[in-house]
Short mmCIF file of the N, C-alpha and C atoms (twelve columns), coordinates in Angstrom:
data_MODEL
# 
_entry.id   MODEL 
# 
loop_
_atom_site.group_PDB 
_atom_site.id 
_atom_site.type_symbol 
_atom_site.label_atom_id 
_atom_site.label_alt_id 
_atom_site.label_comp_id 
_atom_site.label_asym_id 
_atom_site.label_seq_id 
_atom_site.Cartn_x 
_atom_site.Cartn_y 
_atom_site.Cartn_z 
_atom_site.pdbx_PDB_model_num 
ATOM 1   N N  . MET A 1  -35.466 7.576  -25.293 1 
ATOM 2   C CA . MET A 1  -34.455 8.925  -25.136 1 
ATOM 3   C C  . MET A 1  -34.322 8.917  -23.864 1 
ATOM 4   N N  . SER A 2  -32.924 9.301  -23.461 1 
ATOM 5   C CA . SER A 2  -32.228 9.201  -22.132 1 
ATOM 6   C C  . SER A 2  -32.350 10.485 -21.656 1 
ATOM 7   N N  . GLU A 3  -32.602 10.546 -20.188 1 
ATOM 8   C CA . GLU A 3  -32.560 11.834 -19.615 1 
ATOM 9   C C  . GLU A 3  -31.043 12.115 -19.316 1 
ATOM 10  N N  . PRO A 4  -30.504 13.362 -19.093 1 
ATOM 11  C CA . PRO A 4  -29.361 13.629 -18.683 1 
ATOM 12  C C  . PRO A 4  -29.009 13.319 -17.227 1 
ATOM 13  N N  . ALA A 5  -27.956 13.209 -16.740 1 
ATOM 14  C CA . ALA A 5  -28.007 12.841 -15.422 1 
ATOM 15  C C  . ALA A 5  -27.975 14.267 -14.753 1 
ATOM 16  N N  . LEU A 6  -28.598 14.096 -13.325 1 
ATOM 17  C CA . LEU A 6  -28.787 15.259 -12.581 1 
ATOM 18  C C  . LEU A 6  -27.321 15.950 -12.123 1 
ATOM 19  N N  . ALA A 7  -26.673 15.241 -11.686 1 
ATOM 20  C CA . ALA A 7  -25.251 15.495 -11.062 1 
ATOM 21  C C  . ALA A 7  -24.431 14.533 -11.770 1 
ATOM 22  N N  . PRO A 8  -23.706 14.739 -12.880 1 
ATOM 23  C CA . PRO A 8  -22.713 14.056 -13.588 1 
ATOM 24  C C  . PRO A 8  -21.665 14.077 -12.679 1 
ATOM 25  N N  . ARG A 9  -20.724 12.906 -12.731 1 
ATOM 26  C CA . ARG A 9  -19.371 12.573 -11.985 1 
ATOM 27  C C  . ARG A 9  -18.565 13.727 -12.663 1 
ATOM 28  N N  . ASN A 10 -17.666 14.220 -11.979 1 
ATOM 29  C CA . ASN A 10 -16.608 14.995 -12.490 1 
ATOM 30  C C  . ASN A 10 -15.392 14.425 -13.349 1 
ATOM 31  N N  . ALA A 11 -15.542 14.756 -14.541 1 
ATOM 32  C CA . ALA A 11 -14.696 14.225 -15.395 1 
ATOM 33  C C  . ALA A 11 -13.252 14.169 -15.326 1 
ATOM 34  N N  . PHE A 12 -12.904 15.260 -14.433 1 
ATOM 35  C CA . PHE A 12 -11.211 15.523 -14.216 1 
ATOM 36  C C  . PHE A 12 -11.050 14.742 -12.839 1 
ATOM 37  N N  . ILE A 13 -11.606 14.025 -12.576 1 
ATOM 38  C CA . ILE A 13 -11.024 13.012 -11.398 1 
ATOM 39  C C  . ILE A 13 -10.122 11.933 -12.003 1 
ATOM 40  N N  . GLY A 14 -10.316 11.726 -13.044 1 
ATOM 41  C CA . GLY A 14 -9.716  10.303 -13.964 1 
ATOM 42  C C  . GLY A 14 -8.413  11.129 -14.117 1 
ATOM 43  N N  . VAL A 15 -8.416  12.393 -14.406 1 
ATOM 44  C CA . VAL A 15 -6.888  12.777 -14.661 1 
ATOM 45  C C  . VAL A 15 -5.901  12.966 -13.340 1 
ATOM 46  N N  . PHE A 16 -6.495  13.163 -12.586 1 
ATOM 47  C CA . PHE A 16 -5.982  13.345 -11.231 1 
ATOM 48  C C  . PHE A 16 -5.571  12.082 -10.702 1 
ATOM 49  N N  . VAL A 17 -6.416  10.952 -11.009 1 
ATOM 50  C CA . VAL A 17 -5.683  9.727  -10.745 1 
ATOM 51  C C  . VAL A 17 -4.656  9.277  -11.464 1 
ATOM 52  N N  . VAL A 18 -4.796  9.717  -12.707 1 
ATOM 53  C CA . VAL A 18 -3.513  9.188  -13.782 1 
ATOM 54  C C  . VAL A 18 -2.200  10.009 -12.913 1 
ATOM 55  N N  . TRP A 19 -2.355  10.906 -12.519 1 
ATOM 56  C CA . TRP A 19 -1.271  12.064 -12.027 1 
ATOM 57  C C  . TRP A 19 -0.837  11.407 -11.063 1 
ATOM 58  N N  . ALA A 20 -1.669  11.076 -10.143 1 
ATOM 59  C CA . ALA A 20 -1.022  10.596 -8.635  1 
ATOM 60  C C  . ALA A 20 -0.442  9.199  -8.912  1 
ATOM 61  N N  . VAL A 21 -1.082  8.240  -9.883  1 
ATOM 62  C CA . VAL A 21 -0.163  6.969  -10.210 1 
ATOM 63  C C  . VAL A 21 0.757   7.313  -10.951 1 
ATOM 64  N N  . ALA A 22 0.980   8.228  -11.736 1 
ATOM 65  C CA . ALA A 22 2.367   8.626  -12.369 1 
ATOM 66  C C  . ALA A 22 3.360   9.037  -11.136 1 
ATOM 67  N N  . PHE A 23 3.012   9.831  -10.384 1 
ATOM 68  C CA . PHE A 23 3.800   10.111 -8.916  1 
ATOM 69  C C  . PHE A 23 4.168   8.984  -8.496  1 
ATOM 70  N N  . LEU A 24 3.291   8.154  -7.795  1 
ATOM 71  C CA . LEU A 24 3.861   6.844  -7.116  1 
ATOM 72  C C  . LEU A 24 4.656   5.739  -7.971  1 
ATOM 73  N N  . ALA A 25 4.420   5.753  -9.019  1 
ATOM 74  C CA . ALA A 25 5.147   4.639  -10.011 1 
ATOM 75  C C  . ALA A 25 6.596   5.437  -10.163 1 
ATOM 76  N N  . SER A 26 6.503   6.550  -10.363 1 
ATOM 77  C CA . SER A 26 7.957   7.181  -10.989 1 
ATOM 78  C C  . SER A 26 8.754   7.213  -9.590  1 
ATOM 79  N N  . ILE A 27 8.079   7.253  -8.438  1 
ATOM 80  C CA . ILE A 27 9.044   7.523  -6.922  1 
ATOM 81  C C  . ILE A 27 9.384   5.836  -7.007  1 
ATOM 82  N N  . ALA A 28 8.530   5.032  -7.211  1 
ATOM 83  C CA . ALA A 28 8.956   3.576  -6.825  1 
ATOM 84  C C  . ALA A 28 9.712   2.941  -7.781  1 
ATOM 85  N N  . VAL A 29 9.929   3.674  -9.002  1 
ATOM 86  C CA . VAL A 29 11.051  3.094  -10.069 1 
ATOM 87  C C  . VAL A 29 12.407  3.808  -9.478  1 
ATOM 88  N N  . GLY A 30 12.202  5.074  -8.957  1 
ATOM 89  C CA . GLY A 30 13.621  5.843  -8.550  1 
ATOM 90  C C  . GLY A 30 13.740  5.070  -7.231  1 
ATOM 91  N N  . ILE A 31 13.269  4.410  -6.697  1 
ATOM 92  C CA . ILE A 31 13.734  3.856  -5.117  1 
ATOM 93  C C  . ILE A 31 14.250  2.490  -5.356  1 
ATOM 94  N N  . PHE A 32 13.132  1.527  -6.168  1 
ATOM 95  C CA . PHE A 32 13.626  0.327  -6.170  1 
ATOM 96  C C  . PHE A 32 14.160  -0.392 -7.490  1 
ATOM 97  N N  . VAL A 33 14.514  0.318  -8.316  1 
ATOM 98  C CA . VAL A 33 15.202  0.006  -9.767  1 
ATOM 99  C C  . VAL A 33 16.721  0.590  -9.786  1 
ATOM 100 N N  . PRO A 34 17.599  -0.470 -10.131 1 
ATOM 101 C CA . PRO A 34 19.099  0.041  -9.971  1 
ATOM 102 C C  . PRO A 34 18.935  1.289  -10.991 1 
ATOM 103 N N  . GLU A 35 20.251  1.977  -10.935 1 
ATOM 104 C CA . GLU A 35 20.401  3.280  -11.594 1 
ATOM 105 C C  . GLU A 35 20.392  2.849  -13.131 1 
ATOM 106 N N  . GLU A 36 21.114  1.907  -13.707 1 
ATOM 107 C CA . GLU A 36 21.481  1.664  -15.116 1 
ATOM 108 C C  . GLU A 36 20.172  1.164  -15.846 1 
ATOM 109 N N  . TRP A 37 19.109  0.799  -14.930 1 
ATOM 110 C CA . TRP A 37 17.643  0.225  -15.650 1 
ATOM 111 C C  . TRP A 37 16.628  1.607  -15.463 1 
ATOM 112 N N  . ARG A 38 16.883  2.250  -14.566 1 
ATOM 113 C CA . ARG A 38 15.888  3.500  -14.539 1 
ATOM 114 C C  . ARG A 38 15.204  4.249  -15.739 1 
ATOM 115 N N  . VAL A 39 15.939  4.628  -16.518 1 
ATOM 116 C CA . VAL A 39 15.502  5.283  -17.745 1 
ATOM 117 C C  . VAL A 39 14.560  4.026  -18.419 1 
ATOM 118 N N  . SER A 40 14.829  3.000  -18.552 1 
ATOM 119 C CA . SER A 40 14.125  1.994  -19.474 1 
ATOM 120 C C  . SER A 40 12.863  1.915  -18.828 1 
ATOM 121 N N  . TRP A 41 12.925  1.697  -17.341 1 
ATOM 122 C CA . TRP A 41 11.688  1.757  -16.640 1 
ATOM 123 C C  . TRP A 41 10.768  2.697  -16.283 1 
ATOM 124 N N  . MET A 42 11.415  3.983  -16.557 1 
ATOM 125 C CA . MET A 42 10.482  4.969  -16.569 1 
ATOM 126 C C  . MET A 42 9.736   5.246  -17.842 1 
ATOM 127 N N  . LEU A 43 10.181  4.813  -19.061 1 
ATOM 128 C CA . LEU A 43 9.508   4.538  -20.205 1 
ATOM 129 C C  . LEU A 43 8.528   3.669  -20.280 1 
ATOM 130 N N  . VAL A 44 8.628   2.547  -19.392 1 
ATOM 131 C CA . VAL A 44 7.620   1.459  -19.498 1 
ATOM 132 C C  . VAL A 44 6.347   1.747  -18.554 1 
ATOM 133 N N  . VAL A 45 6.839   2.907  -17.416 1 
ATOM 134 C CA . VAL A 45 5.842   3.549  -16.681 1 
ATOM 135 C C  . VAL A 45 4.942   4.584  -17.494 1 
ATOM 136 N N  . PHE A 46 5.657   5.131  -18.179 1 
ATOM 137 C CA . PHE A 46 4.956   6.121  -18.953 1 
ATOM 138 C C  . PHE A 46 4.151   5.418  -20.170 1 
ATOM 139 N N  . GLY A 47 4.680   4.497  -20.798 1 
ATOM 140 C CA . GLY A 47 3.653   3.960  -21.581 1 
ATOM 141 C C  . GLY A 47 2.356   2.978  -20.997 1 
ATOM 142 N N  . GLY A 48 2.545   2.615  -19.660 1 
ATOM 143 C CA . GLY A 48 1.617   2.079  -18.852 1 
ATOM 144 C C  . GLY A 48 0.684   3.384  -18.613 1 
ATOM 145 N N  . LEU A 49 0.912   4.506  -18.231 1 
ATOM 146 C CA . LEU A 49 0.191   5.679  -17.810 1 
ATOM 147 C C  . LEU A 49 -0.584  5.974  -19.140 1 
ATOM 148 N N  . VAL A 50 -0.108  5.980  -20.479 1 
ATOM 149 C CA . VAL A 50 -0.808  6.181  -21.358 1 
ATOM 150 C C  . VAL A 50 -1.820  5.458  -21.518 1 
ATOM 151 N N  . LEU A 51 -1.884  4.270  -21.401 1 
ATOM 152 C CA . LEU A 51 -3.061  2.974  -21.323 1 
ATOM 153 C C  . LEU A 51 -3.968  3.570  -20.536 1 
ATOM 154 N N  . LEU A 52 -3.572  3.524  -19.076 1 
ATOM 155 C CA . LEU A 52 -4.219  3.913  -17.829 1 
ATOM 156 C C  . LEU A 52 -5.012  5.005  -18.144 1 
ATOM 157 N N  . SER A 53 -4.805  6.041  -19.107 1 
ATOM 158 C CA . SER A 53 -5.371  7.355  -19.408 1 
ATOM 159 C C  . SER A 53 -6.378  6.828  -20.205 1 
ATOM 160 N N  . PHE A 54 -6.084  6.129  -21.158 1 
ATOM 161 C CA . PHE A 54 -7.254  5.789  -22.026 1 
ATOM 162 C C  . PHE A 54 -8.228  5.093  -21.451 1 
ATOM 163 N N  . ALA A 55 -7.990  4.049  -20.791 1 
ATOM 164 C CA . ALA A 55 -8.892  3.297  -19.830 1 
ATOM 165 C C  . ALA A 55 -9.748  4.060  -18.833 1 
ATOM 166 N N  . VAL A 56 -9.197  4.948  -18.064 1 
ATOM 167 C CA . VAL A 56 -9.846  5.704  -17.337 1 
ATOM 168 C C  . VAL A 56 -10.891 6.554  -17.946 1 
ATOM 169 N N  . GLN A 57 -10.575 7.170  -18.950 1 
ATOM 170 C CA . GLN A 57 -11.483 8.244  -19.505 1 
ATOM 171 C C  . GLN A 57 -12.705 7.130  -20.220 1 
ATOM 172 N N  . LEU A 58 -12.134 6.018  -20.911 1 
ATOM 173 C CA . LEU A 58 -13.435 5.183  -21.546 1 
ATOM 174 C C  . LEU A 58 -14.337 4.828  -20.539 1 
ATOM 175 N N  . TRP A 59 -13.580 4.536  -19.151 1 
ATOM 176 C CA . TRP A 59 -14.596 3.909  -18.103 1 
ATOM 177 C C  . TRP A 59 -15.772 4.995  -17.838 1 
ATOM 178 N N  . TYR A 60 -15.301 6.489  -17.847 1 
ATOM 179 C CA . TYR A 60 -16.015 7.694  -17.440 1 
ATOM 180 C C  . TYR A 60 -17.237 7.519  -18.301 1 
ATOM 181 N N  . GLY A 61 -17.020 7.371  -19.740 1 
ATOM 182 C CA . GLY A 61 -18.251 6.703  -20.340 1 
ATOM 183 C C  . GLY A 61 -18.713 8.095  -21.222 1 
ATOM 184 N N  . SER A 62 -17.957 8.995  -21.276 1 
ATOM 185 C CA . SER A 62 -18.494 10.585 -21.834 1 
ATOM 186 C C  . SER A 62 -17.770 10.715 -23.020 1 
ATOM 187 N N  . THR A 63 -18.364 11.257 -24.171 1 
ATOM 188 C CA . THR A 63 -17.483 11.502 -25.380 1 
ATOM 189 C C  . THR A 63 -17.158 13.055 -25.336 1 
ATOM 190 N N  . ARG A 64 -17.839 13.739 -24.750 1 
ATOM 191 C CA . ARG A 64 -17.544 15.165 -24.663 1 
ATOM 192 C C  . ARG A 64 -16.433 15.369 -23.694 1 
ATOM 193 N N  . GLY A 65 -15.423 16.262 -24.806 1 
ATOM 194 C CA . GLY A 65 -13.987 16.244 -23.806 1 
ATOM 195 C C  . GLY A 65 -13.060 15.186 -23.632 1 
ATOM 196 N N  . PHE A 66 -13.426 13.932 -24.571 1 
ATOM 197 C CA . PHE A 66 -12.571 12.898 -24.255 1 
ATOM 198 C C  . PHE A 66 -11.006 13.207 -24.648 1 
ATOM 199 N N  . ILE A 67 -10.872 13.621 -25.766 1 
ATOM 200 C CA . ILE A 67 -9.560  13.940 -26.218 1 
ATOM 201 C C  . ILE A 67 -8.875  15.093 -25.209 1 
ATOM 202 N N  . PHE A 68 -9.367  16.130 -25.004 1 
ATOM 203 C CA . PHE A 68 -8.824  16.980 -23.983 1 
ATOM 204 C C  . PHE A 68 -8.308  16.464 -22.734 1 
ATOM 205 N N  . ARG A 69 -9.207  15.479 -22.012 1 
ATOM 206 C CA . ARG A 69 -9.202  14.771 -20.837 1 
ATOM 207 C C  . ARG A 69 -7.911  13.828 -20.951 1 
ATOM 208 N N  . VAL A 70 -7.879  12.820 -21.991 1 
ATOM 209 C CA . VAL A 70 -6.676  12.161 -22.154 1 
ATOM 210 C C  . VAL A 70 -5.277  13.044 -22.294 1 
ATOM 211 N N  . ALA A 71 -5.799  14.144 -23.258 1 
ATOM 212 C CA . ALA A 71 -4.349  15.059 -23.390 1 
ATOM 213 C C  . ALA A 71 -3.678  15.536 -22.275 1 
ATOM 214 N N  . CYS A 72 -4.740  15.990 -21.288 1 
ATOM 215 C CA . CYS A 72 -4.294  16.207 -19.694 1 
ATOM 216 C C  . CYS A 72 -3.783  15.507 -18.944 1 
ATOM 217 N N  . SER A 73 -4.301  14.173 -19.003 1 
ATOM 218 C CA . SER A 73 -3.648  13.222 -18.639 1 
ATOM 219 C C  . SER A 73 -2.473  12.856 -18.761 1 
ATOM 220 N N  . VAL A 74 -2.355  12.586 -20.061 1 
ATOM 221 C CA . VAL A 74 -0.789  12.258 -20.640 1 
ATOM 222 C C  . VAL A 74 0.364   13.234 -20.372 1 
ATOM 223 N N  . THR A 75 0.111   14.514 -20.751 1 
ATOM 224 C CA . THR A 75 0.737   15.608 -20.398 1 
ATOM 225 C C  . THR A 75 1.217   15.516 -18.913 1 
ATOM 226 N N  . GLY A 76 0.183   15.752 -18.204 1 
ATOM 227 C CA . GLY A 76 0.541   15.774 -16.780 1 
ATOM 228 C C  . GLY A 76 1.431   14.474 -16.294 1 
ATOM 229 N N  . ALA A 77 1.191   13.370 -16.853 1 
ATOM 230 C CA . ALA A 77 2.018   12.161 -16.459 1 
ATOM 231 C C  . ALA A 77 3.385   12.520 -16.917 1 
ATOM 232 N N  . LEU A 78 3.467   12.866 -18.326 1 
ATOM 233 C CA . LEU A 78 4.714   13.264 -18.779 1 
ATOM 234 C C  . LEU A 78 5.555   13.917 -18.033 1 
ATOM 235 N N  . VAL A 79 4.965   15.206 -17.547 1 
ATOM 236 C CA . VAL A 79 5.657   16.308 -16.798 1 
ATOM 237 C C  . VAL A 79 6.196   15.662 -15.577 1 
ATOM 238 N N  . LEU A 80 5.265   15.125 -14.678 1 
ATOM 239 C CA . LEU A 80 5.697   14.313 -13.529 1 
ATOM 240 C C  . LEU A 80 6.831   13.485 -13.491 1 
ATOM 241 N N  . THR A 81 6.727   12.571 -14.513 1 
ATOM 242 C CA . THR A 81 7.725   11.443 -14.776 1 
ATOM 243 C C  . THR A 81 9.123   12.110 -14.953 1 
ATOM 244 N N  . GLY A 82 8.859   13.065 -15.901 1 
ATOM 245 C CA . GLY A 82 9.971   13.914 -16.342 1 
ATOM 246 C C  . GLY A 82 10.856  14.500 -15.208 1 
ATOM 247 N N  . LEU A 83 10.201  15.340 -14.455 1 
ATOM 248 C CA . LEU A 83 10.757  16.058 -13.361 1 
ATOM 249 C C  . LEU A 83 11.364  15.065 -12.180 1 
ATOM 250 N N  . ILE A 84 10.421  13.902 -11.953 1 
ATOM 251 C CA . ILE A 84 11.004  13.013 -10.939 1 
ATOM 252 C C  . ILE A 84 12.275  12.146 -11.412 1 
ATOM 253 N N  . ALA A 85 12.236  12.072 -12.853 1 
ATOM 254 C CA . ALA A 85 13.403  11.248 -13.264 1 
ATOM 255 C C  . ALA A 85 14.584  12.262 -13.444 1 
ATOM 256 N N  . THR A 86 14.486  13.513 -13.596 1 
ATOM 257 C CA . THR A 86 15.448  14.413 -13.397 1 
ATOM 258 C C  . THR A 86 16.022  14.597 -12.261 1 
ATOM 259 N N  . GLY A 87 15.045  14.607 -11.171 1 
ATOM 260 C CA . GLY A 87 15.783  14.676 -9.962  1 
ATOM 261 C C  . GLY A 87 16.317  13.533 -9.457  1 
ATOM 262 N N  . PHE A 88 16.067  12.177 -9.818  1 
ATOM 263 C CA . PHE A 88 16.697  11.120 -9.418  1 
ATOM 264 C C  . PHE A 88 18.088  11.223 -10.179 1 
ATOM 265 N N  . GLY A 89 17.885  11.773 -11.619 1 
ATOM 266 C CA . GLY A 89 19.410  11.632 -12.268 1 
ATOM 267 C C  . GLY A 89 20.354  12.613 -11.727 1 
ATOM 268 N N  . LEU A 90 19.678  13.659 -11.251 1 
ATOM 269 C CA . LEU A 90 20.787  14.693 -10.522 1 
ATOM 270 C C  . LEU A 90 21.193  14.080 -9.354  1 
ATOM 271 N N  . ALA A 91 20.573  13.405 -8.758  1 
ATOM 272 C CA . ALA A 91 20.954  12.730 -7.442  1 
ATOM 273 C C  . ALA A 91 22.000  11.527 -7.501  1 
ATOM 274 N N  . ALA A 92 22.010  11.157 -8.795  1 
ATOM 275 C CA . ALA A 92 23.072  10.125 -9.228  1 
ATOM 276 C C  . ALA A 92 24.241  10.524 -9.465  1 
ATOM 277 N N  . LEU A 93 24.276  11.864 -9.720  1 
ATOM 278 C CA . LEU A 93 25.378  12.631 -10.016 1 
ATOM 279 C C  . LEU A 93 26.602  12.906 -8.960  1 
ATOM 280 N N  . ILE A 94 25.591  13.237 -7.800  1 
ATOM 281 C CA . ILE A 94 26.348  13.396 -6.442  1 
ATOM 282 C C  . ILE A 94 27.160  12.211 -5.889  1 
ATOM 283 N N  . PRO A 95 28.359  12.475 -5.657  1 
ATOM 284 C CA . PRO A 95 29.374  11.161 -5.295  1 
ATOM 285 C C  . PRO A 95 28.604  10.847 -3.889  1 
ATOM 286 N N  . ALA A 96 28.640  9.648  -3.631  1 
ATOM 287 C CA . ALA A 96 28.116  8.890  -2.312  1 
ATOM 288 C C  . ALA A 96 29.588  9.148  -1.364  1 
# 
């Protein structure tokens, strides 16, 4: 019989890590990818973030709240990439 951990790790640190990676990856795509390929690369980034979300939560090793943490990670990543992509899309409409 195993004893419960006295001070378990915070389960939501993984959620914040995925959000931070979503922010940085979206900004990197917006800066380094040409305008005609941006949407495609944003989709690739989001797919990678979904996989990262599962990997981070599986690494945590707790079944309690797994679906909720993955849903929070993926939803936050979707909102962040969507807002950043919208910002770069609106910026592309401004004539240079």
